[in-house]
Amino acid sequence: MKIGKYLVTRFTTLAPPGVVPANPIKLLRMLNRQQTAFFLVAFFAWTLDAFDFFSVTLNIIEIGKTFNKSVAHITWGITVTLMLRSVGAIVFGIAGDRFGRKWPFVINIAFYATLEILT
């Protein structure tokens, strides 16, 4: 395909199809008891993760005073953490696709627990 034709057709192929999305309430009602429990656990874990992120971000100055570190050091730690989340997601996502979800998850939790204990 020539570059000119590609550029002309690119924007029209990016348009989403005219499919009406399903009602999320109806989809949630289709879940059985175990699926509902998994959904709720994941939702609450995501909520606590967001709470953790924002509580740390909003208290950078106090955290710096407590640990005798500058605000720059604390924000650098937050930045590195957020940048490495993508790396972990890619690595453990590929491992999950290749080896199944159980063992990459167990290794991830063990790695996380080890880092928590060491820090």
PDB file of C-alpha atoms in Angstrom:
ATOM      1  CA  MET A   1       0.000   0.000   0.000  1.00  0.00           C
ATOM      2  CA  LYS A   2       1.306   3.412  -0.879  1.00  0.00           C
ATOM      3  CA  ILE A   3       1.846   5.938   1.881  1.00  0.00           C
ATOM      4  CA  GLY A   4      -0.546   8.488   0.374  1.00  0.00           C
ATOM      5  CA  LYS A   5      -3.410   6.001   0.162  1.00  0.00           C
ATOM      6  CA  TYR A   6      -2.657   4.813   3.689  1.00  0.00           C
ATOM      7  CA  LEU A   7      -2.796   8.345   5.094  1.00  0.00           C
ATOM      8  CA  VAL A   8      -6.053   9.135   3.288  1.00  0.00           C
ATOM      9  CA  THR A   9      -7.799   5.968   4.489  1.00  0.00           C
ATOM     10  CA  ARG A  10      -6.265   5.900   7.962  1.00  0.00           C
ATOM     11  CA  PHE A  11      -8.715   8.281   9.623  1.00  0.00           C
ATOM     12  CA  THR A  12     -11.775   6.596   8.175  1.00  0.00           C
ATOM     13  CA  THR A  13     -10.599   3.197   9.398  1.00  0.00           C
ATOM     14  CA  LEU A  14     -10.085   4.567  12.906  1.00  0.00           C
ATOM     15  CA  ALA A  15     -13.760   5.405  13.309  1.00  0.00           C
ATOM     16  CA  PRO A  16     -15.431   2.942  15.682  1.00  0.00           C
ATOM     17  CA  PRO A  17     -18.241   0.838  14.264  1.00  0.00           C
ATOM     18  CA  GLY A  18     -21.763   2.043  14.968  1.00  0.00           C
ATOM     19  CA  VAL A  19     -22.444  -0.618  17.593  1.00  0.00           C
ATOM     20  CA  VAL A  20     -24.564   0.365  20.551  1.00  0.00           C
ATOM     21  CA  PRO A  21     -22.791  -0.735  23.752  1.00  0.00           C
ATOM     22  CA  ALA A  22     -24.575  -3.186  26.000  1.00  0.00           C
ATOM     23  CA  ASN A  23     -26.220  -1.969  29.188  1.00  0.00           C
ATOM     24  CA  PRO A  24     -23.700  -2.623  32.010  1.00  0.00           C
ATOM     25  CA  ILE A  25     -26.466  -3.334  34.542  1.00  0.00           C
ATOM     26  CA  LYS A  26     -27.801  -6.155  32.377  1.00  0.00           C
ATOM     27  CA  LEU A  27     -24.281  -7.522  31.985  1.00  0.00           C
ATOM     28  CA  LEU A  28     -23.713  -7.461  35.748  1.00  0.00           C
ATOM     29  CA  ARG A  29     -26.992  -9.311  36.323  1.00  0.00           C
ATOM     30  CA  MET A  30     -25.719 -12.117  34.087  1.00  0.00           C
ATOM     31  CA  LEU A  31     -22.855 -12.892  36.495  1.00  0.00           C
ATOM     32  CA  ASN A  32     -23.165 -15.883  38.772  1.00  0.00           C
ATOM     33  CA  ARG A  33     -22.290 -15.729  42.478  1.00  0.00           C
ATOM     34  CA  GLN A  34     -18.592 -16.524  42.061  1.00  0.00           C
ATOM     35  CA  GLN A  35     -18.159 -14.071  39.177  1.00  0.00           C
ATOM     36  CA  THR A  36     -19.897 -11.366  41.216  1.00  0.00           C
ATOM     37  CA  ALA A  37     -17.539 -12.030  44.134  1.00  0.00           C
ATOM     38  CA  PHE A  38     -14.509 -11.794  41.822  1.00  0.00           C
ATOM     39  CA  PHE A  39     -15.834  -8.570  40.335  1.00  0.00           C
ATOM     40  CA  LEU A  40     -16.408  -7.019  43.770  1.00  0.00           C
ATOM     41  CA  VAL A  41     -12.976  -8.049  45.053  1.00  0.00           C
ATOM     42  CA  ALA A  42     -11.318  -6.558  41.965  1.00  0.00           C
ATOM     43  CA  PHE A  43     -13.376  -3.381  42.261  1.00  0.00           C
ATOM     44  CA  PHE A  44     -12.504  -2.906  45.937  1.00  0.00           C
ATOM     45  CA  ALA A  45      -8.819  -3.639  45.261  1.00  0.00           C
ATOM     46  CA  TRP A  46      -8.839  -1.018  42.510  1.00  0.00           C
ATOM     47  CA  THR A  47     -10.573   1.437  44.862  1.00  0.00           C
ATOM     48  CA  LEU A  48      -8.013   0.865  47.621  1.00  0.00           C
ATOM     49  CA  ASP A  49      -5.181   1.261  45.114  1.00  0.00           C
ATOM     50  CA  ALA A  50      -6.601   4.620  44.049  1.00  0.00           C
ATOM     51  CA  PHE A  51      -7.038   5.624  47.693  1.00  0.00           C
ATOM     52  CA  ASP A  52      -3.428   4.651  48.415  1.00  0.00           C
ATOM     53  CA  PHE A  53      -2.132   6.621  45.443  1.00  0.00           C
ATOM     54  CA  PHE A  54      -4.031   9.787  46.262  1.00  0.00           C
ATOM     55  CA  SER A  55      -3.389   9.634  50.004  1.00  0.00           C
ATOM     56  CA  VAL A  56       0.362   9.455  49.351  1.00  0.00           C
ATOM     57  CA  THR A  57       0.246  12.145  46.682  1.00  0.00           C
ATOM     58  CA  LEU A  58      -1.705  14.560  48.863  1.00  0.00           C
ATOM     59  CA  ASN A  59       0.645  14.083  51.828  1.00  0.00           C
ATOM     60  CA  ILE A  60       4.046  14.386  50.158  1.00  0.00           C
ATOM     61  CA  ILE A  61       5.266  17.171  52.445  1.00  0.00           C
ATOM     62  CA  GLU A  62       4.355  15.303  55.641  1.00  0.00           C
ATOM     63  CA  ILE A  63       5.874  12.073  54.339  1.00  0.00           C
ATOM     64  CA  GLY A  64       9.080  13.947  53.520  1.00  0.00           C
ATOM     65  CA  LYS A  65       9.233  15.387  57.040  1.00  0.00           C
ATOM     66  CA  THR A  66       8.590  11.992  58.620  1.00  0.00           C
ATOM     67  CA  PHE A  67      11.378  10.276  56.679  1.00  0.00           C
ATOM     68  CA  ASN A  68      13.734  13.298  56.555  1.00  0.00           C
ATOM     69  CA  LYS A  69      13.593  13.413  52.762  1.00  0.00           C
ATOM     70  CA  SER A  70      12.969  16.282  50.391  1.00  0.00           C
ATOM     71  CA  VAL A  71       9.781  16.612  48.394  1.00  0.00           C
ATOM     72  CA  ALA A  72      11.865  15.943  45.277  1.00  0.00           C
ATOM     73  CA  HIS A  73      12.956  12.556  46.659  1.00  0.00           C
ATOM     74  CA  ILE A  74       9.383  11.576  47.503  1.00  0.00           C
ATOM     75  CA  THR A  75       8.008  12.650  44.119  1.00  0.00           C
ATOM     76  CA  TRP A  76      10.875  10.860  42.373  1.00  0.00           C
ATOM     77  CA  GLY A  77       9.888   7.664  44.188  1.00  0.00           C
ATOM     78  CA  ILE A  78       6.281   8.087  43.084  1.00  0.00           C
ATOM     79  CA  THR A  79       7.389   8.715  39.493  1.00  0.00           C
ATOM     80  CA  VAL A  80       9.623   5.636  39.381  1.00  0.00           C
ATOM     81  CA  THR A  81       6.833   3.529  40.852  1.00  0.00           C
ATOM     82  CA  LEU A  82       4.356   4.671  38.212  1.00  0.00           C
ATOM     83  CA  MET A  83       6.861   4.174  35.381  1.00  0.00           C
ATOM     84  CA  LEU A  84       7.722   0.642  36.507  1.00  0.00           C
ATOM     85  CA  ARG A  85       4.064  -0.379  36.777  1.00  0.00           C
ATOM     86  CA  SER A  86       3.947  -0.463  32.984  1.00  0.00           C
ATOM     87  CA  VAL A  87       7.045  -2.650  32.838  1.00  0.00           C
ATOM     88  CA  GLY A  88       5.583  -5.076  35.374  1.00  0.00           C
ATOM     89  CA  ALA A  89       2.277  -5.165  33.535  1.00  0.00           C
ATOM     90  CA  ILE A  90       4.018  -6.041  30.274  1.00  0.00           C
ATOM     91  CA  VAL A  91       6.354  -8.652  31.784  1.00  0.00           C
ATOM     92  CA  PHE A  92       3.736 -10.399  33.908  1.00  0.00           C
ATOM     93  CA  GLY A  93       1.105 -10.048  31.173  1.00  0.00           C
ATOM     94  CA  ILE A  94       3.336 -11.874  28.702  1.00  0.00           C
ATOM     95  CA  ALA A  95       4.200 -14.464  31.361  1.00  0.00           C
ATOM     96  CA  GLY A  96       0.489 -14.911  32.109  1.00  0.00           C
ATOM     97  CA  ASP A  97      -0.288 -15.450  28.438  1.00  0.00           C
ATOM     98  CA  ARG A  98       2.549 -17.938  28.078  1.00  0.00           C
ATOM     99  CA  PHE A  99       2.364 -19.899  31.340  1.00  0.00           C
ATOM    100  CA  GLY A 100      -1.177 -19.300  32.605  1.00  0.00           C
ATOM    101  CA  ARG A 101      -2.241 -16.819  35.261  1.00  0.00           C
ATOM    102  CA  LYS A 102      -1.555 -18.723  38.469  1.00  0.00           C
ATOM    103  CA  TRP A 103       2.251 -18.922  38.668  1.00  0.00           C
ATOM    104  CA  PRO A 104       3.037 -15.452  37.312  1.00  0.00           C
ATOM    105  CA  PHE A 105       0.559 -14.116  39.878  1.00  0.00           C
ATOM    106  CA  VAL A 106       2.185 -16.099  42.705  1.00  0.00           C
ATOM    107  CA  ILE A 107       5.657 -14.912  41.641  1.00  0.00           C
ATOM    108  CA  ASN A 108       4.385 -11.340  41.400  1.00  0.00           C
ATOM    109  CA  ILE A 109       2.911 -11.462  44.916  1.00  0.00           C
ATOM    110  CA  ALA A 110       6.101 -13.043  46.313  1.00  0.00           C
ATOM    111  CA  PHE A 111       8.205 -10.369  44.604  1.00  0.00           C
ATOM    112  CA  TYR A 112       5.949  -7.619  45.940  1.00  0.00           C
ATOM    113  CA  ALA A 113       5.995  -9.051  49.477  1.00  0.00           C
ATOM    114  CA  THR A 114       9.787  -9.333  49.409  1.00  0.00           C
ATOM    115  CA  LEU A 115      10.164  -5.715  48.331  1.00  0.00           C
ATOM    116  CA  GLU A 116       7.722  -4.607  51.022  1.00  0.00           C
ATOM    117  CA  ILE A 117       9.669  -6.451  53.715  1.00  0.00           C
ATOM    118  CA  LEU A 118      13.031  -5.136  52.497  1.00  0.00           C
ATOM    119  CA  THR A 119      11.877  -1.534  52.390  1.00  0.00           C
TER     120      THR A 119
END
